[in-house]
C-alpha cells in the first residue's frame, strides 16, 4: 500500500484515498473481511477509491493506472476483470512503470485473460 501519487491539483487527496484502500486491504489480509463480501460501508469506500483512482488514471498518471490494473486483476472492491486489468497495466507499462510491466508480463506468461504468450511477456 505504498506508491508515488500524482502532484497536488487532483480533486481529492490521493494519499487519503490510498489510505482508505489500505485499511480495507489489511482487514482482508488478516481474515477479518473478504473482497467478495465487503460490508456496505466498505463497498462504499471501495467505490470511492475506484472513482478517485480512475479520475487520476484517466489523466495519465502511471502509478494510479497500475493501481487500477491491480484492483481489476485481483478483484479488490470490484469484480475481477482480466481484460480491464491488462488495459490499465498496459497504459502504465507504456509509461515505463516497472511494476506494471512485471504484472503485464506475468499475465501473458500465465495466460490470465489473454492467450498465453511468452514472447509477448
PDB file of C-alpha atoms in Angstrom:
ATOM      1  CA  UNK A   1       0.000   0.000   0.000  1.00  0.00           C
ATOM      2  CA  UNK A   2       2.715   2.395  -0.965  1.00  0.00           C
ATOM      3  CA  UNK A   3       3.211   4.217  -4.178  1.00  0.00           C
ATOM      4  CA  UNK A   4       4.033   7.501  -5.740  1.00  0.00           C
ATOM      5  CA  UNK A   5       0.946   9.621  -6.190  1.00  0.00           C
ATOM      6  CA  UNK A   6       0.154  12.482  -8.537  1.00  0.00           C
ATOM      7  CA  UNK A   7       1.094  16.026  -7.590  1.00  0.00           C
ATOM      8  CA  UNK A   8      -1.421  18.334  -5.891  1.00  0.00           C
ATOM      9  CA  UNK A   9      -4.235  19.545  -8.071  1.00  0.00           C
ATOM     10  CA  UNK A  10      -6.429  16.468  -8.140  1.00  0.00           C
ATOM     11  CA  UNK A  11      -9.921  16.861  -6.746  1.00  0.00           C
ATOM     12  CA  UNK A  12      -9.160  14.627  -3.796  1.00  0.00           C
ATOM     13  CA  UNK A  13      -6.042  13.861  -1.800  1.00  0.00           C
ATOM     14  CA  UNK A  14      -4.891  10.535  -3.222  1.00  0.00           C
ATOM     15  CA  UNK A  15      -2.844   9.792  -0.115  1.00  0.00           C
ATOM     16  CA  UNK A  16      -6.120   9.737   1.827  1.00  0.00           C
ATOM     17  CA  UNK A  17      -7.802   7.522  -0.768  1.00  0.00           C
ATOM     18  CA  UNK A  18      -4.873   5.104  -0.823  1.00  0.00           C
ATOM     19  CA  UNK A  19      -5.031   5.012   2.976  1.00  0.00           C
ATOM     20  CA  UNK A  20      -8.722   4.085   2.841  1.00  0.00           C
ATOM     21  CA  UNK A  21      -7.912   1.235   0.460  1.00  0.00           C
ATOM     22  CA  UNK A  22      -5.068   0.037   2.695  1.00  0.00           C
ATOM     23  CA  UNK A  23      -7.341  -0.122   5.761  1.00  0.00           C
ATOM     24  CA  UNK A  24      -9.720  -2.454   3.935  1.00  0.00           C
ATOM     25  CA  UNK A  25      -6.887  -4.468   2.384  1.00  0.00           C
ATOM     26  CA  UNK A  26      -5.304  -5.040   5.814  1.00  0.00           C
ATOM     27  CA  UNK A  27      -8.661  -6.280   7.156  1.00  0.00           C
ATOM     28  CA  UNK A  28      -8.907  -8.722   4.243  1.00  0.00           C
ATOM     29  CA  UNK A  29      -5.278  -9.827   4.669  1.00  0.00           C
ATOM     30  CA  UNK A  30      -5.948 -10.547   8.376  1.00  0.00           C
ATOM     31  CA  UNK A  31      -9.052 -12.581   7.507  1.00  0.00           C
ATOM     32  CA  UNK A  32     -11.435 -10.050   9.076  1.00  0.00           C
ATOM     33  CA  UNK A  33     -13.142  -9.294   5.746  1.00  0.00           C
ATOM     34  CA  UNK A  34     -13.439 -10.788   2.280  1.00  0.00           C
ATOM     35  CA  UNK A  35     -13.236  -8.979  -1.055  1.00  0.00           C
ATOM     36  CA  UNK A  36     -16.314 -10.803  -2.301  1.00  0.00           C
ATOM     37  CA  UNK A  37     -18.374  -9.956   0.786  1.00  0.00           C
ATOM     38  CA  UNK A  38     -17.497  -6.433   1.923  1.00  0.00           C
ATOM     39  CA  UNK A  39     -19.848  -4.603   4.250  1.00  0.00           C
ATOM     40  CA  UNK A  40     -21.957  -1.848   2.719  1.00  0.00           C
ATOM     41  CA  UNK A  41     -19.639   0.766   4.259  1.00  0.00           C
ATOM     42  CA  UNK A  42     -16.516  -0.990   2.973  1.00  0.00           C
ATOM     43  CA  UNK A  43     -18.005  -1.306  -0.515  1.00  0.00           C
ATOM     44  CA  UNK A  44     -18.876   2.400  -0.461  1.00  0.00           C
ATOM     45  CA  UNK A  45     -15.265   3.145   0.489  1.00  0.00           C
ATOM     46  CA  UNK A  46     -14.002   0.976  -2.363  1.00  0.00           C
ATOM     47  CA  UNK A  47     -16.416   2.631  -4.802  1.00  0.00           C
ATOM     48  CA  UNK A  48     -14.953   5.976  -3.725  1.00  0.00           C
ATOM     49  CA  UNK A  49     -11.391   4.649  -4.107  1.00  0.00           C
ATOM     50  CA  UNK A  50     -12.228   3.443  -7.623  1.00  0.00           C
ATOM     51  CA  UNK A  51     -13.736   6.786  -8.655  1.00  0.00           C
ATOM     52  CA  UNK A  52     -10.793   8.836  -7.439  1.00  0.00           C
ATOM     53  CA  UNK A  53      -8.163   6.427  -8.793  1.00  0.00           C
ATOM     54  CA  UNK A  54     -10.000   6.229 -12.124  1.00  0.00           C
ATOM     55  CA  UNK A  55     -10.031  10.029 -12.429  1.00  0.00           C
ATOM     56  CA  UNK A  56      -6.289  10.202 -11.746  1.00  0.00           C
ATOM     57  CA  UNK A  57      -5.545   7.286 -14.095  1.00  0.00           C
ATOM     58  CA  UNK A  58      -7.551   8.899 -16.910  1.00  0.00           C
ATOM     59  CA  UNK A  59      -5.291  11.927 -16.552  1.00  0.00           C
ATOM     60  CA  UNK A  60      -2.342   9.693 -17.391  1.00  0.00           C
ATOM     61  CA  UNK A  61      -0.702   9.093 -14.032  1.00  0.00           C
ATOM     62  CA  UNK A  62       1.148   5.801 -14.361  1.00  0.00           C
ATOM     63  CA  UNK A  63       1.007   4.777 -10.675  1.00  0.00           C
ATOM     64  CA  UNK A  64      -2.761   5.120 -10.491  1.00  0.00           C
ATOM     65  CA  UNK A  65      -3.078   3.328 -13.836  1.00  0.00           C
ATOM     66  CA  UNK A  66      -1.108   0.493 -12.241  1.00  0.00           C
ATOM     67  CA  UNK A  67      -3.408   0.592  -9.191  1.00  0.00           C
ATOM     68  CA  UNK A  68      -6.477   0.377 -11.428  1.00  0.00           C
ATOM     69  CA  UNK A  69      -4.911  -2.652 -13.103  1.00  0.00           C
ATOM     70  CA  UNK A  70      -4.235  -4.272  -9.752  1.00  0.00           C
ATOM     71  CA  UNK A  71      -7.745  -3.622  -8.421  1.00  0.00           C
ATOM     72  CA  UNK A  72      -9.263  -5.263 -11.508  1.00  0.00           C
ATOM     73  CA  UNK A  73      -6.665  -8.056 -11.623  1.00  0.00           C
ATOM     74  CA  UNK A  74      -7.188  -9.083  -8.016  1.00  0.00           C
ATOM     75  CA  UNK A  75     -10.873  -8.186  -7.739  1.00  0.00           C
ATOM     76  CA  UNK A  76     -10.358  -5.742  -4.903  1.00  0.00           C
ATOM     77  CA  UNK A  77     -13.669  -3.988  -4.353  1.00  0.00           C
ATOM     78  CA  UNK A  78     -14.801  -4.812  -7.877  1.00  0.00           C
ATOM     79  CA  UNK A  79     -15.365  -7.907  -9.955  1.00  0.00           C
ATOM     80  CA  UNK A  80     -12.166  -9.491 -11.177  1.00  0.00           C
ATOM     81  CA  UNK A  81     -11.744  -8.372 -14.775  1.00  0.00           C
ATOM     82  CA  UNK A  82      -8.587  -9.500 -16.564  1.00  0.00           C
ATOM     83  CA  UNK A  83      -9.202  -7.522 -19.777  1.00  0.00           C
ATOM     84  CA  UNK A  84      -9.581  -4.292 -17.742  1.00  0.00           C
ATOM     85  CA  UNK A  85      -6.503  -5.192 -15.703  1.00  0.00           C
ATOM     86  CA  UNK A  86      -4.484  -5.694 -18.883  1.00  0.00           C
ATOM     87  CA  UNK A  87      -5.765  -2.409 -20.306  1.00  0.00           C
ATOM     88  CA  UNK A  88      -4.658  -0.439 -17.235  1.00  0.00           C
ATOM     89  CA  UNK A  89      -1.368  -2.321 -16.777  1.00  0.00           C
ATOM     90  CA  UNK A  90      -0.554  -1.694 -20.450  1.00  0.00           C
ATOM     91  CA  UNK A  91      -1.211   2.061 -20.118  1.00  0.00           C
ATOM     92  CA  UNK A  92       1.066   2.220 -17.102  1.00  0.00           C
ATOM     93  CA  UNK A  93       3.705  -0.078 -18.642  1.00  0.00           C
ATOM     94  CA  UNK A  94       3.810   2.093 -21.765  1.00  0.00           C
ATOM     95  CA  UNK A  95       4.970   4.901 -19.481  1.00  0.00           C
ATOM     96  CA  UNK A  96       7.798   2.671 -18.209  1.00  0.00           C
ATOM     97  CA  UNK A  97       6.194   1.951 -14.825  1.00  0.00           C
ATOM     98  CA  UNK A  98       8.165  -1.181 -13.932  1.00  0.00           C
ATOM     99  CA  UNK A  99       5.596  -2.791 -11.613  1.00  0.00           C
ATOM    100  CA  UNK A 100       3.019  -2.627 -14.418  1.00  0.00           C
ATOM    101  CA  UNK A 101       5.495  -4.120 -16.883  1.00  0.00           C
ATOM    102  CA  UNK A 102       6.104  -7.009 -14.491  1.00  0.00           C
ATOM    103  CA  UNK A 103       2.394  -7.659 -13.884  1.00  0.00           C
ATOM    104  CA  UNK A 104       1.572  -7.445 -17.582  1.00  0.00           C
ATOM    105  CA  UNK A 105       4.348  -9.937 -18.322  1.00  0.00           C
ATOM    106  CA  UNK A 106       3.064 -12.313 -15.649  1.00  0.00           C
ATOM    107  CA  UNK A 107      -0.432 -12.200 -17.109  1.00  0.00           C
ATOM    108  CA  UNK A 108       0.934 -13.157 -20.533  1.00  0.00           C
ATOM    109  CA  UNK A 109       3.136 -15.897 -19.061  1.00  0.00           C
ATOM    110  CA  UNK A 110       0.231 -17.337 -17.049  1.00  0.00           C
ATOM    111  CA  UNK A 111      -2.409 -16.736 -19.711  1.00  0.00           C
ATOM    112  CA  UNK A 112      -4.604 -14.695 -17.375  1.00  0.00           C
ATOM    113  CA  UNK A 113      -7.237 -13.007 -19.513  1.00  0.00           C
ATOM    114  CA  UNK A 114      -5.117 -13.465 -22.630  1.00  0.00           C
ATOM    115  CA  UNK A 115      -3.766 -16.361 -24.607  1.00  0.00           C
ATOM    116  CA  UNK A 116      -0.523 -17.484 -23.001  1.00  0.00           C
ATOM    117  CA  UNK A 117       2.280 -15.791 -24.911  1.00  0.00           C
ATOM    118  CA  UNK A 118       5.802 -15.927 -23.514  1.00  0.00           C
ATOM    119  CA  UNK A 119       7.238 -13.814 -26.331  1.00  0.00           C
ATOM    120  CA  UNK A 120       4.727 -11.029 -25.570  1.00  0.00           C
ATOM    121  CA  UNK A 121       5.664 -11.293 -21.887  1.00  0.00           C
TER     122      UNK A 121
END
